[in-house]
Amino acid sequence: GAGVSQSPSNKVTEKGKDVELRCDPISGHTALYWYRQSLGQGLEFLIYFQGNSAPDKSGLPSDRFSAERTGGSVSTLTIQRTQQEDSAVYLCASSLVSDTEAFFGQGTRLTVV
Amino acid sequence: DQQVKQNSPSLSVQEGRISILNCDYTNSMFDYFLWYKKYPAEGPTFLISISSIKDKNEDGRFTVFLNKSAKHLSLHIVPSQPGDSAVYFCAASAREYGNKLVFGAGTILRVKS
C-alpha cells in the first residue's frame, strides 16, 4: 500500500500479558517513529529509528517496552506484562531522512483490562 | 521537559472567521516546524511546515508564521470551515537531533456553523 500500515487496529489484552504491535512504513522511508496518545493527552514520543543509526529509545516509559526494526523496514513494538496505564493509541510514522515530514498510520488502539 | 508547548487546549471559532492556533518552543536548535491535523480514530495528517530560514509559509487557507526571536509559531486558518474541526498538533525538529519530531500536546479546534 501507499501509506503507513499498522496492525492490529484494535487490541484488547488482559493485564500481565505481552502484546506486539506491528508497523509497515512507507517503502523507501528510512526513518520510523513510535508515539502513543493516551486519552485526552498529546502525542508522547516512544522511539525513533533512523537508517542504520542506533535507535533513540529515550521515550520508552519502562523496560517493559521494546521495539525493533528488521531489515530497515517493518517495526514491532513489544509491551511485556501489560498494565492498565499502557492503554492508549499507539501510532507509527515514517519519513525520508532528507524530508522531516512524517506520515502516520491509523494507529493501534490498545486496551488493557 | 516539554520543549514544544500548545497552551490552549481548545479553541472555538465561528465558520468563516479566522482560526489562530499558537505554539511555543524552548529549544533554539529547532530548525523545522510542522503542523498536523488529527481527526478522531485516524492518525495525524501533515498540514503545513516552515523552515527556520523563513518567517511565513502559505498554502491555500493555511498560513504558518514563525517568530524565531520569540520562539513562537502560529497557524492561521482563514476562512475557517466546519470540516477544519480537529485536533491540531505543532511539531518541531532539529538536524542536531537527527530530525526527530517533538510534538506539542495539541489544540482542539471547533468550527461552529
PDB file of C-alpha atoms in Angstrom:
ATOM      1  CA  GLY A   1       0.000   0.000   0.000  1.00  0.00           C
ATOM      2  CA  ALA A   2       0.959   3.616  -0.340  1.00  0.00           C
ATOM      3  CA  GLY A   3       0.687   4.616   3.313  1.00  0.00           C
ATOM      4  CA  VAL A   4       1.896   3.514   6.718  1.00  0.00           C
ATOM      5  CA  SER A   5       0.086   0.385   7.795  1.00  0.00           C
ATOM      6  CA  GLN A   6      -0.389  -0.690  11.408  1.00  0.00           C
ATOM      7  CA  SER A   7      -1.783  -3.906  12.779  1.00  0.00           C
ATOM      8  CA  PRO A   8      -3.864  -4.802  14.588  1.00  0.00           C
ATOM      9  CA  SER A   9      -6.148  -1.778  14.519  1.00  0.00           C
ATOM     10  CA  ASN A  10      -7.573  -2.748  17.896  1.00  0.00           C
ATOM     11  CA  LYS A  11      -6.196  -4.963  20.607  1.00  0.00           C
ATOM     12  CA  VAL A  12      -7.758  -5.909  23.926  1.00  0.00           C
ATOM     13  CA  THR A  13      -5.484  -7.780  26.278  1.00  0.00           C
ATOM     14  CA  GLU A  14      -5.501  -8.912  29.861  1.00  0.00           C
ATOM     15  CA  LYS A  15      -3.256  -7.238  32.372  1.00  0.00           C
ATOM     16  CA  GLY A  16       0.057  -9.057  32.599  1.00  0.00           C
ATOM     17  CA  LYS A  17       0.029 -10.388  29.035  1.00  0.00           C
ATOM     18  CA  ASP A  18       2.570  -9.417  26.384  1.00  0.00           C
ATOM     19  CA  VAL A  19       1.499  -7.671  23.177  1.00  0.00           C
ATOM     20  CA  GLU A  20       3.161  -6.999  19.846  1.00  0.00           C
ATOM     21  CA  LEU A  21       2.194  -4.119  17.611  1.00  0.00           C
ATOM     22  CA  ARG A  22       3.314  -4.006  14.014  1.00  0.00           C
ATOM     23  CA  CYS A  23       4.153  -1.140  11.680  1.00  0.00           C
ATOM     24  CA  ASP A  24       4.797  -1.313   7.953  1.00  0.00           C
ATOM     25  CA  PRO A  25       6.298   2.021   6.910  1.00  0.00           C
ATOM     26  CA  ILE A  26       6.116   3.613   3.501  1.00  0.00           C
ATOM     27  CA  SER A  27       8.526   1.879   1.146  1.00  0.00           C
ATOM     28  CA  GLY A  28      11.850   3.668   0.987  1.00  0.00           C
ATOM     29  CA  HIS A  29      11.344   5.615   4.200  1.00  0.00           C
ATOM     30  CA  THR A  30      14.372   5.172   6.384  1.00  0.00           C
ATOM     31  CA  ALA A  31      13.110   6.959   9.486  1.00  0.00           C
ATOM     32  CA  LEU A  32      10.426   5.380  11.668  1.00  0.00           C
ATOM     33  CA  TYR A  33       8.775   6.658  14.845  1.00  0.00           C
ATOM     34  CA  TRP A  34       6.540   5.216  17.500  1.00  0.00           C
ATOM     35  CA  TYR A  35       4.308   7.546  19.503  1.00  0.00           C
ATOM     36  CA  ARG A  36       1.383   6.938  21.780  1.00  0.00           C
ATOM     37  CA  GLN A  37      -1.627   9.006  22.656  1.00  0.00           C
ATOM     38  CA  SER A  38      -3.403   8.333  25.905  1.00  0.00           C
ATOM     39  CA  LEU A  39      -6.977   9.526  26.394  1.00  0.00           C
ATOM     40  CA  GLY A  40      -7.054  13.312  26.404  1.00  0.00           C
ATOM     41  CA  GLN A  41      -3.292  13.591  26.060  1.00  0.00           C
ATOM     42  CA  GLY A  42      -0.894  14.715  23.341  1.00  0.00           C
ATOM     43  CA  LEU A  43       1.498  12.642  21.283  1.00  0.00           C
ATOM     44  CA  GLU A  44       4.092  11.016  23.510  1.00  0.00           C
ATOM     45  CA  PHE A  45       7.331  10.079  21.768  1.00  0.00           C
ATOM     46  CA  LEU A  46       8.465   6.497  22.369  1.00  0.00           C
ATOM     47  CA  ILE A  47      11.259   5.532  19.986  1.00  0.00           C
ATOM     48  CA  TYR A  48      12.881   6.694  16.747  1.00  0.00           C
ATOM     49  CA  PHE A  49      14.754   4.627  14.171  1.00  0.00           C
ATOM     50  CA  GLN A  50      16.827   6.467  11.603  1.00  0.00           C
ATOM     51  CA  GLY A  51      18.572   4.404   8.956  1.00  0.00           C
ATOM     52  CA  ASN A  52      21.406   2.339  10.369  1.00  0.00           C
ATOM     53  CA  SER A  53      21.961   4.593  13.383  1.00  0.00           C
ATOM     54  CA  ALA A  54      21.314   3.355  16.899  1.00  0.00           C
ATOM     55  CA  PRO A  55      17.649   3.980  17.738  1.00  0.00           C
ATOM     56  CA  ASP A  56      16.680   6.831  20.042  1.00  0.00           C
ATOM     57  CA  LYS A  57      14.913   4.985  22.854  1.00  0.00           C
ATOM     58  CA  SER A  58      14.708   7.956  25.180  1.00  0.00           C
ATOM     59  CA  GLY A  59      10.905   7.989  25.186  1.00  0.00           C
ATOM     60  CA  LEU A  60      10.270   4.408  26.229  1.00  0.00           C
ATOM     61  CA  PRO A  61       8.444   4.649  29.584  1.00  0.00           C
ATOM     62  CA  SER A  62       9.845   1.491  31.138  1.00  0.00           C
ATOM     63  CA  ASP A  63      11.911  -1.587  30.391  1.00  0.00           C
ATOM     64  CA  ARG A  64       8.680  -3.423  29.633  1.00  0.00           C
ATOM     65  CA  PHE A  65       8.682  -1.589  26.310  1.00  0.00           C
ATOM     66  CA  SER A  66      10.962  -2.522  23.446  1.00  0.00           C
ATOM     67  CA  ALA A  67      10.974  -2.085  19.700  1.00  0.00           C
ATOM     68  CA  GLU A  68      12.914  -3.410  16.799  1.00  0.00           C
ATOM     69  CA  ARG A  69      13.096  -2.719  13.129  1.00  0.00           C
ATOM     70  CA  THR A  70      14.087  -5.610  10.941  1.00  0.00           C
ATOM     71  CA  GLY A  71      15.856  -5.029   7.658  1.00  0.00           C
ATOM     72  CA  GLY A  72      15.251  -1.320   7.857  1.00  0.00           C
ATOM     73  CA  SER A  73      11.560  -1.809   7.124  1.00  0.00           C
ATOM     74  CA  VAL A  74       8.911  -3.387   9.346  1.00  0.00           C
ATOM     75  CA  SER A  75       8.941  -2.451  13.019  1.00  0.00           C
ATOM     76  CA  THR A  76       7.464  -4.235  16.017  1.00  0.00           C
ATOM     77  CA  LEU A  77       6.709  -2.568  19.335  1.00  0.00           C
ATOM     78  CA  THR A  78       6.519  -5.079  22.190  1.00  0.00           C
ATOM     79  CA  ILE A  79       4.987  -4.393  25.567  1.00  0.00           C
ATOM     80  CA  GLN A  80       5.648  -7.040  28.191  1.00  0.00           C
ATOM     81  CA  ARG A  81       3.479  -7.651  31.241  1.00  0.00           C
ATOM     82  CA  THR A  82       0.963  -5.032  30.157  1.00  0.00           C
ATOM     83  CA  GLN A  83      -0.553  -2.700  32.732  1.00  0.00           C
ATOM     84  CA  GLN A  84      -3.786  -0.732  32.567  1.00  0.00           C
ATOM     85  CA  GLU A  85      -1.869   2.511  32.163  1.00  0.00           C
ATOM     86  CA  ASP A  86      -0.490   1.136  28.893  1.00  0.00           C
ATOM     87  CA  SER A  87      -3.946   1.584  27.359  1.00  0.00           C
ATOM     88  CA  ALA A  88      -3.577   4.131  24.561  1.00  0.00           C
ATOM     89  CA  VAL A  89      -3.480   4.547  20.820  1.00  0.00           C
ATOM     90  CA  TYR A  90      -0.048   3.590  19.530  1.00  0.00           C
ATOM     91  CA  LEU A  91       0.920   5.485  16.389  1.00  0.00           C
ATOM     92  CA  CYS A  92       3.675   4.708  13.948  1.00  0.00           C
ATOM     93  CA  ALA A  93       5.075   7.202  11.445  1.00  0.00           C
ATOM     94  CA  SER A  94       7.740   7.106   8.769  1.00  0.00           C
ATOM     95  CA  SER A  95       9.681   9.673   6.800  1.00  0.00           C
ATOM     96  CA  LEU A  96      12.549  10.065   4.414  1.00  0.00           C
ATOM     97  CA  VAL A  97      15.661  11.079   6.276  1.00  0.00           C
ATOM     98  CA  SER A  98      16.072  14.031   3.980  1.00  0.00           C
ATOM     99  CA  ASP A  99      12.487  15.151   4.473  1.00  0.00           C
ATOM    100  CA  THR A 100      11.288  15.569   8.025  1.00  0.00           C
ATOM    101  CA  GLU A 101       7.605  15.422   7.146  1.00  0.00           C
ATOM    102  CA  ALA A 102       6.392  12.199   8.743  1.00  0.00           C
ATOM    103  CA  PHE A 103       3.405  10.186   7.610  1.00  0.00           C
ATOM    104  CA  PHE A 104       1.345   8.452  10.235  1.00  0.00           C
ATOM    105  CA  GLY A 105      -0.532   5.197  10.262  1.00  0.00           C
ATOM    106  CA  GLN A 106      -4.037   4.969  11.681  1.00  0.00           C
ATOM    107  CA  GLY A 107      -2.772   3.604  14.951  1.00  0.00           C
ATOM    108  CA  THR A 108      -3.424   0.582  17.146  1.00  0.00           C
ATOM    109  CA  ARG A 109      -5.874   1.105  19.970  1.00  0.00           C
ATOM    110  CA  LEU A 110      -4.628  -0.963  22.896  1.00  0.00           C
ATOM    111  CA  THR A 111      -6.932  -1.659  25.805  1.00  0.00           C
ATOM    112  CA  VAL A 112      -5.586  -3.482  28.838  1.00  0.00           C
ATOM    113  CA  VAL A 113      -8.325  -4.946  31.022  1.00  0.00           C
TER     114      VAL A 113
ATOM    115  CA  ASP B   1      10.695  18.959  29.992  1.00  0.00           C
ATOM    116  CA  GLN B   2       8.141  19.933  27.395  1.00  0.00           C
ATOM    117  CA  GLN B   3      10.048  21.540  24.565  1.00  0.00           C
ATOM    118  CA  VAL B   4       7.005  22.256  22.416  1.00  0.00           C
ATOM    119  CA  LYS B   5       4.008  23.798  24.108  1.00  0.00           C
ATOM    120  CA  GLN B   6       0.483  24.425  22.958  1.00  0.00           C
ATOM    121  CA  ASN B   7      -1.007  26.314  25.846  1.00  0.00           C
ATOM    122  CA  SER B   8      -4.583  26.419  24.578  1.00  0.00           C
ATOM    123  CA  PRO B   9      -6.258  23.025  24.947  1.00  0.00           C
ATOM    124  CA  SER B  10      -9.189  24.133  22.828  1.00  0.00           C
ATOM    125  CA  LEU B  11     -10.453  26.883  20.560  1.00  0.00           C
ATOM    126  CA  SER B  12     -13.929  27.612  19.254  1.00  0.00           C
ATOM    127  CA  VAL B  13     -14.432  29.736  16.123  1.00  0.00           C
ATOM    128  CA  GLN B  14     -17.390  30.716  14.004  1.00  0.00           C
ATOM    129  CA  GLU B  15     -17.478  29.450  10.435  1.00  0.00           C
ATOM    130  CA  GLY B  16     -15.929  31.976   8.034  1.00  0.00           C
ATOM    131  CA  ARG B  17     -13.802  33.610  10.707  1.00  0.00           C
ATOM    132  CA  ILE B  18     -10.077  33.218  11.257  1.00  0.00           C
ATOM    133  CA  SER B  19      -8.698  30.474  13.499  1.00  0.00           C
ATOM    134  CA  ILE B  20      -5.345  31.171  15.116  1.00  0.00           C
ATOM    135  CA  LEU B  21      -3.532  28.268  16.761  1.00  0.00           C
ATOM    136  CA  ASN B  22      -0.436  29.024  18.770  1.00  0.00           C
ATOM    137  CA  CYS B  23       2.693  27.090  19.630  1.00  0.00           C
ATOM    138  CA  ASP B  24       5.778  27.966  21.673  1.00  0.00           C
ATOM    139  CA  TYR B  25       9.089  26.161  21.838  1.00  0.00           C
ATOM    140  CA  THR B  26      12.049  26.348  24.145  1.00  0.00           C
ATOM    141  CA  ASN B  27      14.893  24.755  22.201  1.00  0.00           C
ATOM    142  CA  SER B  28      16.674  27.209  19.920  1.00  0.00           C
ATOM    143  CA  MET B  29      18.199  24.282  17.992  1.00  0.00           C
ATOM    144  CA  PHE B  30      14.850  23.517  16.350  1.00  0.00           C
ATOM    145  CA  ASP B  31      15.101  24.410  12.672  1.00  0.00           C
ATOM    146  CA  TYR B  32      11.952  22.931  11.163  1.00  0.00           C
ATOM    147  CA  PHE B  33       8.361  23.228  12.292  1.00  0.00           C
ATOM    148  CA  LEU B  34       5.238  21.403  11.234  1.00  0.00           C
ATOM    149  CA  TRP B  35       1.527  21.374  11.878  1.00  0.00           C
ATOM    150  CA  TYR B  36      -0.516  18.216  11.843  1.00  0.00           C
ATOM    151  CA  LYS B  37      -4.266  17.732  11.956  1.00  0.00           C
ATOM    152  CA  LYS B  38      -5.928  14.764  13.592  1.00  0.00           C
ATOM    153  CA  TYR B  39      -9.500  13.539  13.325  1.00  0.00           C
ATOM    154  CA  PRO B  40     -10.870  11.018  15.829  1.00  0.00           C
ATOM    155  CA  ALA B  41      -9.871   7.406  15.136  1.00  0.00           C
ATOM    156  CA  GLU B  42      -7.369   8.484  12.485  1.00  0.00           C
ATOM    157  CA  GLY B  43      -3.645   9.096  12.504  1.00  0.00           C
ATOM    158  CA  PRO B  44      -2.363  12.679  12.302  1.00  0.00           C
ATOM    159  CA  THR B  45      -2.002  14.080   8.799  1.00  0.00           C
ATOM    160  CA  PHE B  46       0.584  16.611   7.749  1.00  0.00           C
ATOM    161  CA  LEU B  47      -0.798  20.075   7.098  1.00  0.00           C
ATOM    162  CA  ILE B  48       1.941  22.625   6.569  1.00  0.00           C
ATOM    163  CA  SER B  49       5.553  23.248   7.542  1.00  0.00           C
ATOM    164  CA  ILE B  50       8.086  26.018   7.774  1.00  0.00           C
ATOM    165  CA  SER B  51      11.863  26.141   7.854  1.00  0.00           C
ATOM    166  CA  SER B  52      13.628  28.361  10.343  1.00  0.00           C
ATOM    167  CA  ILE B  53      15.049  30.427   7.481  1.00  0.00           C
ATOM    168  CA  LYS B  54      11.556  31.684   6.700  1.00  0.00           C
ATOM    169  CA  ASP B  55       9.010  33.608   8.712  1.00  0.00           C
ATOM    170  CA  LYS B  56       5.913  32.731   6.735  1.00  0.00           C
ATOM    171  CA  ASN B  57       4.579  29.911   4.617  1.00  0.00           C
ATOM    172  CA  GLU B  58       1.191  29.905   2.960  1.00  0.00           C
ATOM    173  CA  ASP B  59      -0.839  27.091   1.440  1.00  0.00           C
ATOM    174  CA  GLY B  60      -4.383  27.959   0.476  1.00  0.00           C
ATOM    175  CA  ARG B  61      -6.393  28.754   3.581  1.00  0.00           C
ATOM    176  CA  PHE B  62      -3.497  27.802   5.850  1.00  0.00           C
ATOM    177  CA  THR B  63      -0.611  30.085   6.785  1.00  0.00           C
ATOM    178  CA  VAL B  64       2.116  29.390   9.311  1.00  0.00           C
ATOM    179  CA  PHE B  65       4.062  32.240  10.874  1.00  0.00           C
ATOM    180  CA  LEU B  66       7.371  31.812  12.664  1.00  0.00           C
ATOM    181  CA  ASN B  67       8.842  34.310  15.115  1.00  0.00           C
ATOM    182  CA  LYS B  68      12.280  32.940  15.984  1.00  0.00           C
ATOM    183  CA  SER B  69      13.163  35.647  18.476  1.00  0.00           C
ATOM    184  CA  ALA B  70      10.034  34.845  20.465  1.00  0.00           C
ATOM    185  CA  LYS B  71      10.319  31.094  19.793  1.00  0.00           C
ATOM    186  CA  HIS B  72       6.714  31.180  18.698  1.00  0.00           C
ATOM    187  CA  LEU B  73       4.779  29.942  15.729  1.00  0.00           C
ATOM    188  CA  SER B  74       1.162  30.159  14.786  1.00  0.00           C
ATOM    189  CA  LEU B  75      -1.193  28.568  12.302  1.00  0.00           C
ATOM    190  CA  HIS B  76      -3.844  30.760  10.714  1.00  0.00           C
ATOM    191  CA  ILE B  77      -6.848  29.211   9.002  1.00  0.00           C
ATOM    192  CA  VAL B  78      -8.992  31.609   7.048  1.00  0.00           C
ATOM    193  CA  PRO B  79     -11.814  31.268   6.370  1.00  0.00           C
ATOM    194  CA  SER B  80     -12.479  28.519   8.897  1.00  0.00           C
ATOM    195  CA  GLN B  81     -14.806  25.718   7.828  1.00  0.00           C
ATOM    196  CA  PRO B  82     -16.677  23.123   9.919  1.00  0.00           C
ATOM    197  CA  GLY B  83     -14.508  20.407   8.343  1.00  0.00           C
ATOM    198  CA  ASP B  84     -11.473  22.039   9.962  1.00  0.00           C
ATOM    199  CA  SER B  85     -12.725  20.866  13.354  1.00  0.00           C
ATOM    200  CA  ALA B  86      -9.996  18.547  14.585  1.00  0.00           C
ATOM    201  CA  VAL B  87      -7.027  18.376  16.950  1.00  0.00           C
ATOM    202  CA  TYR B  88      -4.058  20.368  15.694  1.00  0.00           C
ATOM    203  CA  PHE B  89      -0.541  19.380  16.749  1.00  0.00           C
ATOM    204  CA  CYS B  90       2.510  21.565  16.453  1.00  0.00           C
ATOM    205  CA  ALA B  91       5.830  19.737  15.973  1.00  0.00           C
ATOM    206  CA  ALA B  92       9.468  20.749  15.769  1.00  0.00           C
ATOM    207  CA  SER B  93      12.694  19.073  14.756  1.00  0.00           C
ATOM    208  CA  ALA B  94      16.401  19.807  14.685  1.00  0.00           C
ATOM    209  CA  ARG B  95      19.097  18.455  12.416  1.00  0.00           C
ATOM    210  CA  GLU B  96      21.268  18.227  15.529  1.00  0.00           C
ATOM    211  CA  TYR B  97      18.888  15.617  16.927  1.00  0.00           C
ATOM    212  CA  GLY B  98      18.509  13.603  13.752  1.00  0.00           C
ATOM    213  CA  ASN B  99      15.341  15.421  12.748  1.00  0.00           C
ATOM    214  CA  LYS B 100      13.324  13.642  15.430  1.00  0.00           C
ATOM    215  CA  LEU B 101       9.868  15.206  15.642  1.00  0.00           C
ATOM    216  CA  VAL B 102       8.827  16.617  19.012  1.00  0.00           C
ATOM    217  CA  PHE B 103       5.107  17.268  19.363  1.00  0.00           C
ATOM    218  CA  GLY B 104       3.038  19.615  21.442  1.00  0.00           C
ATOM    219  CA  ALA B 105       0.003  18.454  23.387  1.00  0.00           C
ATOM    220  CA  GLY B 106      -2.453  19.572  20.724  1.00  0.00           C
ATOM    221  CA  THR B 107      -5.284  22.086  20.470  1.00  0.00           C
ATOM    222  CA  ILE B 108      -8.855  21.042  19.777  1.00  0.00           C
ATOM    223  CA  LEU B 109     -10.409  23.345  17.185  1.00  0.00           C
ATOM    224  CA  ARG B 110     -14.168  23.528  16.870  1.00  0.00           C
ATOM    225  CA  VAL B 111     -15.586  25.493  13.974  1.00  0.00           C
ATOM    226  CA  LYS B 112     -19.254  26.304  14.516  1.00  0.00           C
ATOM    227  CA  SER B 113     -21.601  26.682  11.593  1.00  0.00           C
TER     228      SER B 113
END
